[in-house]
PDB file of C-alpha atoms in Angstrom:
ATOM      1  CA  MET A 135     134.573 132.051 175.137  1.00  0.00           C
ATOM      2  CA  GLN A 136     135.432 128.203 174.892  1.00  0.00           C
ATOM      3  CA  GLY A 137     137.937 126.733 172.581  1.00  0.00           C
ATOM      4  CA  ARG A 138     137.961 123.104 170.908  1.00  0.00           C
ATOM      5  CA  LEU A 139     141.295 121.225 170.180  1.00  0.00           C
ATOM      6  CA  TRP A 140     141.765 118.386 167.995  1.00  0.00           C
ATOM      7  CA  LEU A 141     144.731 116.224 168.292  1.00  0.00           C
ATOM      8  CA  VAL A 142     145.295 114.680 165.229  1.00  0.00           C
ATOM      9  CA  ASP A 143     148.879 112.374 164.557  1.00  0.00           C
ATOM     10  CA  GLY A 144     150.319 114.613 167.614  1.00  0.00           C
ATOM     11  CA  HIS A 145     149.459 118.049 166.180  1.00  0.00           C
ATOM     12  CA  ALA A 146     146.818 120.107 167.759  1.00  0.00           C
ATOM     13  CA  ALA A 147     144.618 122.309 165.753  1.00  0.00           C
ATOM     14  CA  PRO A 148     142.067 124.842 167.406  1.00  0.00           C
ATOM     15  CA  HIS A 149     138.432 124.679 166.123  1.00  0.00           C
ATOM     16  CA  GLU A 150     136.603 127.154 164.945  1.00  0.00           C
ATOM     17  CA  ASP A 151     133.462 127.374 166.979  1.00  0.00           C
ATOM     18  CA  GLY A 152     135.027 129.026 169.982  1.00  0.00           C
ATOM     19  CA  THR A 153     134.009 126.440 172.779  1.00  0.00           C
ATOM     20  CA  ASN A 154     136.115 126.447 175.764  1.00  0.00           C
ATOM     21  CA  HIS A 155     136.494 122.362 176.135  1.00  0.00           C
ATOM     22  CA  TYR A 156     139.114 120.134 174.409  1.00  0.00           C
ATOM     23  CA  SER A 157     138.746 117.062 172.461  1.00  0.00           C
ATOM     24  CA  ILE A 158     141.329 114.556 171.488  1.00  0.00           C
ATOM     25  CA  SER A 159     140.589 112.265 168.730  1.00  0.00           C
ATOM     26  CA  CYS A 160     141.914 108.813 168.903  1.00  0.00           C
ATOM     27  CA  PRO A 161     140.481 106.439 166.063  1.00  0.00           C
ATOM     28  CA  CYS A 162     143.280 104.156 166.595  1.00  0.00           C
ATOM     29  CA  LEU A 163     142.142 103.035 169.974  1.00  0.00           C
ATOM     30  CA  CYS A 164     138.185 102.835 169.390  1.00  0.00           C
ATOM     31  CA  PRO A 165     135.786 103.274 166.294  1.00  0.00           C
ATOM     32  CA  HIS A 166     134.467 106.376 167.796  1.00  0.00           C
ATOM     33  CA  PHE A 167     136.098 109.530 169.024  1.00  0.00           C
ATOM     34  CA  ILE A 168     136.592 109.673 172.825  1.00  0.00           C
ATOM     35  CA  ASN A 169     136.270 113.306 174.125  1.00  0.00           C
ATOM     36  CA  TYR A 170     137.432 114.664 177.414  1.00  0.00           C
ATOM     37  CA  PHE A 171     135.868 117.888 178.345  1.00  0.00           C
ATOM     38  CA  LEU A 172     138.035 119.828 180.314  1.00  0.00           C
ATOM     39  CA  SER A 173     138.122 123.412 182.145  1.00  0.00           C
ATOM     40  CA  ARG A 174     140.912 125.492 181.134  1.00  0.00           C
ATOM     41  CA  ASN A 175     142.981 125.254 184.290  1.00  0.00           C
ATOM     42  CA  GLY A 176     141.242 122.189 185.727  1.00  0.00           C
ATOM     43  CA  ALA A 177     143.123 119.248 187.449  1.00  0.00           C
ATOM     44  CA  MET A 178     141.700 116.875 184.685  1.00  0.00           C
ATOM     45  CA  GLN A 179     143.479 119.046 182.195  1.00  0.00           C
ATOM     46  CA  ARG A 180     146.949 118.528 183.854  1.00  0.00           C
ATOM     47  CA  LEU A 181     146.321 114.775 184.016  1.00  0.00           C
ATOM     48  CA  LEU A 182     145.302 114.445 180.589  1.00  0.00           C
ATOM     49  CA  TYR A 183     148.472 116.346 179.187  1.00  0.00           C
ATOM     50  CA  ALA A 184     150.581 113.885 181.554  1.00  0.00           C
ATOM     51  CA  LEU A 185     148.810 110.848 179.821  1.00  0.00           C
ATOM     52  CA  LEU A 186     149.022 112.155 176.091  1.00  0.00           C
ATOM     53  CA  PRO A 187     152.368 110.758 175.565  1.00  0.00           C
ATOM     54  CA  ILE A 188     151.264 107.352 176.725  1.00  0.00           C
ATOM     55  CA  LEU A 189     147.708 107.698 174.638  1.00  0.00           C
ATOM     56  CA  LEU A 190     149.684 108.783 171.426  1.00  0.00           C
ATOM     57  CA  VAL A 191     152.223 105.571 171.758  1.00  0.00           C
ATOM     58  CA  ILE A 192     149.493 103.167 172.422  1.00  0.00           C
ATOM     59  CA  GLY A 193     147.494 104.342 169.653  1.00  0.00           C
ATOM     60  CA  ASP A 194     150.466 104.455 167.274  1.00  0.00           C
ATOM     61  CA  GLY A 195     151.024 100.762 168.174  1.00  0.00           C
ATOM     62  CA  LEU A 196     147.532  99.718 167.540  1.00  0.00           C
ATOM     63  CA  ALA A 197     147.323 101.461 164.201  1.00  0.00           C
ATOM     64  CA  VAL A 198     147.229  99.521 161.145  1.00  0.00           C
ATOM     65  CA  GLN A 199     149.476 101.298 158.693  1.00  0.00           C
ATOM     66  CA  ALA A 200     148.273 101.575 154.773  1.00  0.00           C
ATOM     67  CA  GLN A 201     150.668  99.423 152.783  1.00  0.00           C
ATOM     68  CA  PRO A 202     151.085 100.928 149.084  1.00  0.00           C
ATOM     69  CA  ILE A 203     149.863  98.644 146.398  1.00  0.00           C
ATOM     70  CA  PRO A 204     152.962  97.046 144.439  1.00  0.00           C
ATOM     71  CA  GLY A 205     153.624  98.918 141.671  1.00  0.00           C
ATOM     72  CA  SER A 206     151.750 102.144 142.634  1.00  0.00           C
ATOM     73  CA  SER A 207     153.027 105.448 143.837  1.00  0.00           C
ATOM     74  CA  PRO A 208     152.676 105.988 147.619  1.00  0.00           C
ATOM     75  CA  THR A 209     150.987 109.398 148.552  1.00  0.00           C
ATOM     76  CA  ASN A 210     154.557 110.935 149.278  1.00  0.00           C
ATOM     77  CA  ALA A 211     155.947 109.920 145.937  1.00  0.00           C
ATOM     78  CA  SER A 212     158.133 112.415 143.875  1.00  0.00           C
ATOM     79  CA  GLU A 213     156.063 114.692 141.666  1.00  0.00           C
ATOM     80  CA  LEU A 214     158.651 113.225 138.938  1.00  0.00           C
ATOM     81  CA  LEU A 215     156.461 110.316 138.356  1.00  0.00           C
ATOM     82  CA  PRO A 216     153.740 111.539 136.439  1.00  0.00           C
ATOM     83  CA  LEU A 217     155.957 113.958 134.491  1.00  0.00           C
ATOM     84  CA  ILE A 218     157.962 111.081 133.237  1.00  0.00           C
ATOM     85  CA  ASN A 219     154.910 109.020 132.331  1.00  0.00           C
ATOM     86  CA  GLU A 220     153.584 112.185 130.318  1.00  0.00           C
ATOM     87  CA  ALA A 221     156.794 112.281 128.642  1.00  0.00           C
ATOM     88  CA  ARG A 222     156.758 108.826 127.666  1.00  0.00           C
ATOM     89  CA  SER A 223     153.164 109.016 126.494  1.00  0.00           C
ATOM     90  CA  ALA A 224     154.406 110.701 123.310  1.00  0.00           C
ATOM     91  CA  ALA A 225     156.853 109.755 120.491  1.00  0.00           C
ATOM     92  CA  ARG A 226     159.866 111.891 120.295  1.00  0.00           C
ATOM     93  CA  MET A 227     163.302 112.423 119.274  1.00  0.00           C
ATOM     94  CA  CYS A 228     166.167 111.831 121.517  1.00  0.00           C
ATOM     95  CA  GLY A 229     169.135 113.086 119.726  1.00  0.00           C
ATOM     96  CA  ASP A 230     168.901 111.366 116.274  1.00  0.00           C
ATOM     97  CA  ASP A 231     166.968 108.577 117.310  1.00  0.00           C
ATOM     98  CA  ARG A 232     163.337 108.417 117.237  1.00  0.00           C
ATOM     99  CA  PHE A 233     161.364 106.874 119.950  1.00  0.00           C
ATOM    100  CA  PRO A 234     157.631 105.682 119.991  1.00  0.00           C
ATOM    101  CA  ALA A 235     155.625 106.431 122.910  1.00  0.00           C
ATOM    102  CA  ALA A 236     156.551 103.875 125.566  1.00  0.00           C
ATOM    103  CA  PRO A 237     154.156 102.302 128.351  1.00  0.00           C
ATOM    104  CA  PRO A 238     154.135 104.387 131.509  1.00  0.00           C
ATOM    105  CA  VAL A 239     156.259 102.955 134.159  1.00  0.00           C
ATOM    106  CA  ALA A 240     155.275 102.071 137.817  1.00  0.00           C
ATOM    107  CA  TRP A 241     156.457 103.350 140.735  1.00  0.00           C
ATOM    108  CA  SER A 242     158.956 100.998 142.812  1.00  0.00           C
ATOM    109  CA  ASP A 243     159.911 101.874 146.452  1.00  0.00           C
ATOM    110  CA  THR A 244     162.873  99.559 146.018  1.00  0.00           C
ATOM    111  CA  LEU A 245     164.351 101.829 143.196  1.00  0.00           C
ATOM    112  CA  ALA A 246     163.314 104.882 145.236  1.00  0.00           C
ATOM    113  CA  GLN A 247     165.485 103.820 147.919  1.00  0.00           C
ATOM    114  CA  ALA A 248     168.509 103.226 145.618  1.00  0.00           C
ATOM    115  CA  ALA A 249     167.835 106.802 144.345  1.00  0.00           C
ATOM    116  CA  ALA A 250     167.515 108.268 147.847  1.00  0.00           C
ATOM    117  CA  ALA A 251     170.596 106.763 148.868  1.00  0.00           C
ATOM    118  CA  HIS A 252     172.831 108.075 145.984  1.00  0.00           C
ATOM    119  CA  ASN A 253     170.836 111.431 146.289  1.00  0.00           C
ATOM    120  CA  ASN A 254     171.512 111.665 150.018  1.00  0.00           C
ATOM    121  CA  ASP A 255     175.206 111.040 149.542  1.00  0.00           C
ATOM    122  CA  MET A 256     175.570 113.690 146.588  1.00  0.00           C
ATOM    123  CA  SER A 257     173.499 116.256 148.350  1.00  0.00           C
ATOM    124  CA  THR A 258     175.403 115.292 151.914  1.00  0.00           C
ATOM    125  CA  ASN A 259     178.958 115.297 150.647  1.00  0.00           C
ATOM    126  CA  ALA A 260     178.664 118.165 147.649  1.00  0.00           C
ATOM    127  CA  PHE A 261     179.770 115.896 144.862  1.00  0.00           C
ATOM    128  CA  ARG A 262     178.117 115.141 141.518  1.00  0.00           C
ATOM    129  CA  GLY A 263     178.374 111.833 139.004  1.00  0.00           C
ATOM    130  CA  HIS A 264     177.069 108.088 139.483  1.00  0.00           C
ATOM    131  CA  ALA A 265     179.918 106.548 141.581  1.00  0.00           C
ATOM    132  CA  GLY A 266     178.796 106.855 145.111  1.00  0.00           C
ATOM    133  CA  SER A 267     181.306 108.305 147.966  1.00  0.00           C
ATOM    134  CA  ASP A 268     181.741 104.652 148.772  1.00  0.00           C
ATOM    135  CA  GLY A 269     182.577 103.527 145.151  1.00  0.00           C
ATOM    136  CA  SER A 270     179.175 102.144 144.299  1.00  0.00           C
ATOM    137  CA  VAL A 271     177.786 102.423 140.915  1.00  0.00           C
ATOM    138  CA  PRO A 272     173.989 102.310 140.151  1.00  0.00           C
ATOM    139  CA  HIS A 273     173.210  98.567 139.372  1.00  0.00           C
ATOM    140  CA  GLU A 274     175.160  97.735 142.719  1.00  0.00           C
ATOM    141  CA  ARG A 275     172.658  99.971 144.493  1.00  0.00           C
ATOM    142  CA  VAL A 276     169.852  98.507 143.076  1.00  0.00           C
ATOM    143  CA  ARG A 277     170.975  94.666 143.201  1.00  0.00           C
ATOM    144  CA  ASN A 278     172.053  95.126 147.030  1.00  0.00           C
ATOM    145  CA  ARG A 279     168.473  95.623 147.359  1.00  0.00           C
ATOM    146  CA  THR A 280     166.842  93.422 144.936  1.00  0.00           C
ATOM    147  CA  ASP A 281     167.211  91.267 142.262  1.00  0.00           C
ATOM    148  CA  GLN A 282     164.051  91.954 140.407  1.00  0.00           C
ATOM    149  CA  PHE A 283     165.351  94.136 137.585  1.00  0.00           C
ATOM    150  CA  ALA A 284     167.573  92.821 134.694  1.00  0.00           C
ATOM    151  CA  SER A 285     168.932  96.188 133.819  1.00  0.00           C
ATOM    152  CA  VAL A 286     168.932  99.629 135.449  1.00  0.00           C
ATOM    153  CA  GLY A 287     169.174 103.280 134.191  1.00  0.00           C
ATOM    154  CA  GLU A 288     169.859 106.278 136.274  1.00  0.00           C
ATOM    155  CA  VAL A 289     169.469 110.035 135.448  1.00  0.00           C
ATOM    156  CA  LEU A 290     170.764 112.890 137.524  1.00  0.00           C
ATOM    157  CA  ALA A 291     169.745 116.359 137.957  1.00  0.00           C
ATOM    158  CA  TYR A 292     171.203 119.370 139.616  1.00  0.00           C
ATOM    159  CA  PHE A 293     169.618 122.776 140.810  1.00  0.00           C
ATOM    160  CA  GLN A 294     166.644 122.910 138.411  1.00  0.00           C
ATOM    161  CA  ASN A 295     164.014 124.922 139.850  1.00  0.00           C
ATOM    162  CA  ASN A 296     161.424 122.424 140.239  1.00  0.00           C
ATOM    163  CA  SER A 297     160.590 118.782 138.550  1.00  0.00           C
ATOM    164  CA  ALA A 298     159.030 120.105 135.326  1.00  0.00           C
ATOM    165  CA  GLU A 299     162.023 121.726 134.347  1.00  0.00           C
ATOM    166  CA  THR A 300     164.083 118.649 135.624  1.00  0.00           C
ATOM    167  CA  VAL A 301     162.182 116.451 133.055  1.00  0.00           C
ATOM    168  CA  ASP A 302     162.585 119.033 130.317  1.00  0.00           C
ATOM    169  CA  ALA A 303     166.332 119.137 130.863  1.00  0.00           C
ATOM    170  CA  TRP A 304     166.503 115.271 130.530  1.00  0.00           C
ATOM    171  CA  LEU A 305     164.195 115.185 127.613  1.00  0.00           C
ATOM    172  CA  GLY A 306     166.597 117.878 126.007  1.00  0.00           C
ATOM    173  CA  SER A 307     169.552 115.803 126.516  1.00  0.00           C
ATOM    174  CA  PRO A 308     169.733 112.762 124.055  1.00  0.00           C
ATOM    175  CA  ASP A 309     171.574 110.359 126.465  1.00  0.00           C
ATOM    176  CA  HIS A 310     169.306 111.325 129.317  1.00  0.00           C
ATOM    177  CA  CYS A 311     166.234 111.269 127.052  1.00  0.00           C
ATOM    178  CA  ARG A 312     167.175 107.829 125.727  1.00  0.00           C
ATOM    179  CA  ILE A 313     166.476 106.568 129.104  1.00  0.00           C
ATOM    180  CA  VAL A 314     163.491 108.318 130.072  1.00  0.00           C
ATOM    181  CA  MET A 315     161.928 106.856 126.753  1.00  0.00           C
ATOM    182  CA  ASP A 316     163.079 103.467 126.875  1.00  0.00           C
ATOM    183  CA  ALA A 317     160.323 101.122 126.780  1.00  0.00           C
ATOM    184  CA  ALA A 318     162.215  98.284 128.527  1.00  0.00           C
ATOM    185  CA  TYR A 319     162.174 100.113 131.633  1.00  0.00           C
ATOM    186  CA  THR A 320     158.958  99.129 133.781  1.00  0.00           C
ATOM    187  CA  HIS A 321     159.567 100.641 136.914  1.00  0.00           C
ATOM    188  CA  VAL A 322     161.200 103.875 138.441  1.00  0.00           C
ATOM    189  CA  GLY A 323     162.020 105.346 141.741  1.00  0.00           C
ATOM    190  CA  THR A 324     162.954 108.914 142.343  1.00  0.00           C
ATOM    191  CA  ALA A 325     164.418 111.177 144.964  1.00  0.00           C
ATOM    192  CA  ARG A 326     164.977 114.850 145.873  1.00  0.00           C
ATOM    193  CA  ALA A 327     167.391 116.335 148.603  1.00  0.00           C
ATOM    194  CA  THR A 328     168.793 119.663 149.212  1.00  0.00           C
ATOM    195  CA  GLY A 329     172.267 120.269 150.327  1.00  0.00           C
ATOM    196  CA  PRO A 330     175.491 122.074 149.405  1.00  0.00           C
ATOM    197  CA  ARG A 331     176.355 122.541 145.662  1.00  0.00           C
ATOM    198  CA  TYR A 332     179.211 120.555 144.446  1.00  0.00           C
ATOM    199  CA  ASN A 333     180.539 123.472 142.576  1.00  0.00           C
ATOM    200  CA  ALA A 334     179.566 126.240 145.477  1.00  0.00           C
ATOM    201  CA  PRO A 335     179.570 124.532 149.001  1.00  0.00           C
ATOM    202  CA  ASN A 336     178.530 127.930 150.590  1.00  0.00           C
ATOM    203  CA  GLN A 337     175.323 127.759 148.681  1.00  0.00           C
ATOM    204  CA  THR A 338     172.488 125.274 148.375  1.00  0.00           C
ATOM    205  CA  GLY A 339     170.768 123.495 145.781  1.00  0.00           C
ATOM    206  CA  THR A 340     168.464 120.439 145.003  1.00  0.00           C
ATOM    207  CA  TYR A 341     169.594 117.380 143.556  1.00  0.00           C
ATOM    208  CA  ARG A 342     167.501 114.814 142.055  1.00  0.00           C
ATOM    209  CA  THR A 343     167.757 111.234 141.080  1.00  0.00           C
ATOM    210  CA  ALA A 344     165.492 108.896 139.122  1.00  0.00           C
ATOM    211  CA  VAL A 345     166.506 105.392 138.928  1.00  0.00           C
ATOM    212  CA  PHE A 346     164.767 102.980 135.888  1.00  0.00           C
ATOM    213  CA  GLY A 347     164.530  99.130 136.027  1.00  0.00           C
ATOM    214  CA  ALA A 348     163.645  96.698 133.439  1.00  0.00           C
ATOM    215  CA  ASN A 349     161.745  93.288 134.319  1.00  0.00           C
ATOM    216  CA  PRO A 350     163.621  90.369 132.368  1.00  0.00           C
ATOM    217  CA  ASP A 351     160.760  90.231 130.075  1.00  0.00           C
ATOM    218  CA  ALA A 352     160.277  93.889 129.084  1.00  0.00           C
ATOM    219  CA  PRO A 353     159.660  94.665 125.534  1.00  0.00           C
ATOM    220  CA  ARG A 354     162.327  95.989 123.532  1.00  0.00           C
ATOM    221  CA  PRO A 355     161.708  99.542 122.095  1.00  0.00           C
ATOM    222  CA  THR A 356     161.678 100.227 118.620  1.00  0.00           C
ATOM    223  CA  VAL A 357     164.027 102.714 117.494  1.00  0.00           C
ATOM    224  CA  HIS A 358     164.371 104.242 113.992  1.00  0.00           C
ATOM    225  CA  THR A 359     167.626 106.233 113.194  1.00  0.00           C
ATOM    226  CA  ASN A 360     168.989 107.261 109.702  1.00  0.00           C
ATOM    227  CA  VAL A 361     168.625 103.807 108.605  1.00  0.00           C
ATOM    228  CA  ASP A 362     165.452 102.169 108.432  1.00  0.00           C
ATOM    229  CA  SER A 363     165.016  99.260 110.811  1.00  0.00           C
ATOM    230  CA  SER A 364     164.478  96.745 108.200  1.00  0.00           C
ATOM    231  CA  GLU A 365     167.893  97.221 106.569  1.00  0.00           C
ATOM    232  CA  GLN A 366     169.675  96.193 110.113  1.00  0.00           C
ATOM    233  CA  GLN A 367     171.338  92.977 109.905  1.00  0.00           C
ATOM    234  CA  ASP A 368     171.666  90.911 113.007  1.00  0.00           C
ATOM    235  CA  SER A 369     175.125  89.375 112.705  1.00  0.00           C
ATOM    236  CA  SER A 370     177.409  88.899 115.265  1.00  0.00           C
ATOM    237  CA  PRO A 371     180.482  86.609 113.993  1.00  0.00           C
ATOM    238  CA  GLU A 372     183.016  85.566 116.196  1.00  0.00           C
ATOM    239  CA  ALA A 373     186.220  87.943 115.855  1.00  0.00           C
ATOM    240  CA  ALA A 374     189.375  88.174 117.782  1.00  0.00           C
ATOM    241  CA  GLY A 375     189.608  91.945 116.956  1.00  0.00           C
ATOM    242  CA  VAL A 376     186.510  93.485 118.312  1.00  0.00           C
ATOM    243  CA  VAL A 377     184.106  92.892 121.067  1.00  0.00           C
ATOM    244  CA  VAL A 378     181.109  95.261 121.423  1.00  0.00           C
ATOM    245  CA  TYR A 379     179.348  95.267 124.959  1.00  0.00           C
ATOM    246  CA  GLY A 380     176.042  96.892 125.347  1.00  0.00           C
ATOM    247  CA  ARG A 381     172.212  96.155 125.294  1.00  0.00           C
ATOM    248  CA  ASP A 382     170.120  95.102 122.485  1.00  0.00           C
ATOM    249  CA  THR A 383     167.780  97.720 124.053  1.00  0.00           C
ATOM    250  CA  CYS A 384     170.247 100.692 123.853  1.00  0.00           C
ATOM    251  CA  PRO A 385     170.117 102.581 120.497  1.00  0.00           C
ATOM    252  CA  ASN A 386     173.504 103.495 120.594  1.00  0.00           C
ATOM    253  CA  THR A 387     174.521  99.801 120.508  1.00  0.00           C
ATOM    254  CA  THR A 388     172.094  99.175 117.653  1.00  0.00           C
ATOM    255  CA  ALA A 389     173.488 102.059 115.713  1.00  0.00           C
ATOM    256  CA  LEU A 390     176.963 100.714 116.114  1.00  0.00           C
ATOM    257  CA  ARG A 391     175.907  97.507 115.011  1.00  0.00           C
ATOM    258  CA  ARG A 392     174.240  98.574 112.027  1.00  0.00           C
ATOM    259  CA  ALA A 393     177.454 100.627 111.134  1.00  0.00           C
ATOM    260  CA  LEU A 394     179.497  97.457 111.428  1.00  0.00           C
ATOM    261  CA  ASP A 395     177.425  95.547 109.504  1.00  0.00           C
ATOM    262  CA  ASN A 396     177.585  97.877 106.616  1.00  0.00           C
ATOM    263  CA  GLU A 397     181.326  98.134 106.748  1.00  0.00           C
ATOM    264  CA  GLY A 398     181.336  94.428 106.797  1.00  0.00           C
ATOM    265  CA  ILE A 399     183.488  94.447 110.000  1.00  0.00           C
ATOM    266  CA  PRO A 400     183.300  91.169 111.926  1.00  0.00           C
ATOM    267  CA  TYR A 401     182.547  91.535 115.628  1.00  0.00           C
ATOM    268  CA  THR A 402     181.310  89.791 118.796  1.00  0.00           C
ATOM    269  CA  MET A 403     178.231  91.097 120.613  1.00  0.00           C
ATOM    270  CA  ARG A 404     178.031  90.325 124.200  1.00  0.00           C
ATOM    271  CA  ASP A 405     174.952  91.854 126.107  1.00  0.00           C
ATOM    272  CA  ILE A 406     176.346  93.493 129.505  1.00  0.00           C
ATOM    273  CA  ASP A 407     173.387  91.788 131.435  1.00  0.00           C
ATOM    274  CA  ASP A 408     174.318  88.626 130.564  1.00  0.00           C
ATOM    275  CA  GLU A 409     178.106  88.569 130.430  1.00  0.00           C
ATOM    276  CA  ALA A 410     179.081  87.679 133.970  1.00  0.00           C
ATOM    277  CA  GLY A 411     182.579  87.536 132.451  1.00  0.00           C
ATOM    278  CA  ALA A 412     183.065  90.834 131.169  1.00  0.00           C
ATOM    279  CA  SER A 413     186.473  92.699 131.931  1.00  0.00           C
ATOM    280  CA  ASP A 414     186.900  94.844 135.013  1.00  0.00           C
ATOM    281  CA  ALA A 415     188.282  97.489 132.601  1.00  0.00           C
ATOM    282  CA  MET A 416     184.893  97.254 130.639  1.00  0.00           C
ATOM    283  CA  TRP A 417     183.009  97.879 133.775  1.00  0.00           C
ATOM    284  CA  ASP A 418     185.234 100.481 135.195  1.00  0.00           C
ATOM    285  CA  LEU A 419     184.812 102.477 131.896  1.00  0.00           C
ATOM    286  CA  LEU A 420     181.081 102.019 131.632  1.00  0.00           C
ATOM    287  CA  TYR A 421     180.529 103.369 135.016  1.00  0.00           C
ATOM    288  CA  SER A 422     182.779 106.117 134.828  1.00  0.00           C
ATOM    289  CA  ALA A 423     180.388 108.422 133.035  1.00  0.00           C
ATOM    290  CA  ASP A 424     179.607 111.763 134.550  1.00  0.00           C
ATOM    291  CA  GLU A 425     176.161 112.421 133.671  1.00  0.00           C
ATOM    292  CA  VAL A 426     174.050 109.377 132.758  1.00  0.00           C
ATOM    293  CA  ILE A 427     174.394 105.631 133.335  1.00  0.00           C
ATOM    294  CA  GLY A 428     172.656 103.377 130.931  1.00  0.00           C
ATOM    295  CA  SER A 429     173.043 104.654 127.502  1.00  0.00           C
ATOM    296  CA  THR A 430     175.797 107.433 127.300  1.00  0.00           C
ATOM    297  CA  ARG A 431     178.766 105.122 127.547  1.00  0.00           C
ATOM    298  CA  LEU A 432     177.195 102.137 125.690  1.00  0.00           C
ATOM    299  CA  PRO A 433     178.498 100.578 123.719  1.00  0.00           C
ATOM    300  CA  VAL A 434     181.790  99.639 125.175  1.00  0.00           C
ATOM    301  CA  VAL A 435     183.951  98.405 122.673  1.00  0.00           C
ATOM    302  CA  GLU A 436     186.934  96.378 123.270  1.00  0.00           C
ATOM    303  CA  ALA A 437     189.525  96.507 120.382  1.00  0.00           C
ATOM    304  CA  ASN A 438     192.743  94.292 120.342  1.00  0.00           C
ATOM    305  CA  GLY A 439     192.372  94.154 123.955  1.00  0.00           C
ATOM    306  CA  VAL A 440     192.012  97.934 124.512  1.00  0.00           C
ATOM    307  CA  VAL A 441     188.652  98.999 126.050  1.00  0.00           C
ATOM    308  CA  PHE A 442     186.761 102.139 124.758  1.00  0.00           C
ATOM    309  CA  GLY A 443     183.820 103.883 125.667  1.00  0.00           C
ATOM    310  CA  GLY A 444     181.499 106.099 123.676  1.00  0.00           C
ATOM    311  CA  ILE A 445     182.596 104.764 120.434  1.00  0.00           C
ATOM    312  CA  ARG A 446     179.436 105.312 117.704  1.00  0.00           C
ATOM    313  CA  SER A 447     180.995 104.602 114.283  1.00  0.00           C
ATOM    314  CA  ALA A 448     182.917 102.069 112.309  1.00  0.00           C
ATOM    315  CA  ASP A 449     185.504 104.373 111.483  1.00  0.00           C
ATOM    316  CA  ARG A 450     186.444 105.180 115.183  1.00  0.00           C
ATOM    317  CA  ILE A 451     186.602 101.436 115.479  1.00  0.00           C
ATOM    318  CA  GLU A 452     189.029 100.960 112.410  1.00  0.00           C
ATOM    319  CA  GLN A 453     191.362 103.472 114.089  1.00  0.00           C
ATOM    320  CA  ALA A 454     191.048 101.621 117.502  1.00  0.00           C
ATOM    321  CA  LEU A 455     192.006  98.566 115.384  1.00  0.00           C
ATOM    322  CA  ARG A 456     195.051 100.458 113.797  1.00  0.00           C
ATOM    323  CA  GLY A 457     196.058 101.873 117.309  1.00  0.00           C
ATOM    324  CA  ASP A 458     195.235 105.527 116.290  1.00  0.00           C
ATOM    325  CA  LEU A 459     193.040 106.251 119.169  1.00  0.00           C
TER     326      LEU A 459
END
């Protein structure tokens, strides 16, 4: 009986017809298949195997690699992308905040590279958190690669069994959910890697990272909290005592500003994406969050020169002004 062998991308697969000759498919070298018919032990077979590395190298050099369409998901993209967009397609509550359905995010190779860099760092060095082993933080890892995105959000997950469980876990956490549902984000890149568990180095687990990016002209999300949005006052008077660092697209910032307005507490609002002169203390606190960057520590409040993270109420700011925090 004879057997037929096809070599595609350097991998051999026997043909089912049982013929004794061998065939090499080289579509990179010519528009038609080039077939070499050889006996099982013939001299030509030995010559062919000697020439195979050369043929494969030449073919690889002549092949035209398909380029992904900008904004599209490459064929090997994480299965997280469709799950994220499915989640964004429906309105939902993230904690006390109601988010309407958001437009789908497009795939970004650059954001995926930033996600992979941090994900591989965590899985290799068995740690968790948004600060890398080199001290890098999410916005630095993105801006080292591109200046396309005005703001960045990063969510992490550890040791879920699959991607569906990962997205469910993010949606079940208010701060993670706010990033996934934020309509300001237009692109995402994700990464997955397996390595030693940070809490049990003798065991392995899967680390997942998703990095979201917002274009400068991205739409602001409509967020509804316990107070109707029509009641919100957009006042930001200069005040020596209170400075609120945040994003207009961040629901926590919106809620705090509403509370300050309702209590009549004057404050200065500064957008962290536009405020180049923000204090080092503010940035250090903002990116010290253990689980999620983008919403969980926003807003950051400076009260009488002292920086606080995660303050969500006017009462807490009054305590900070009195020095009781």
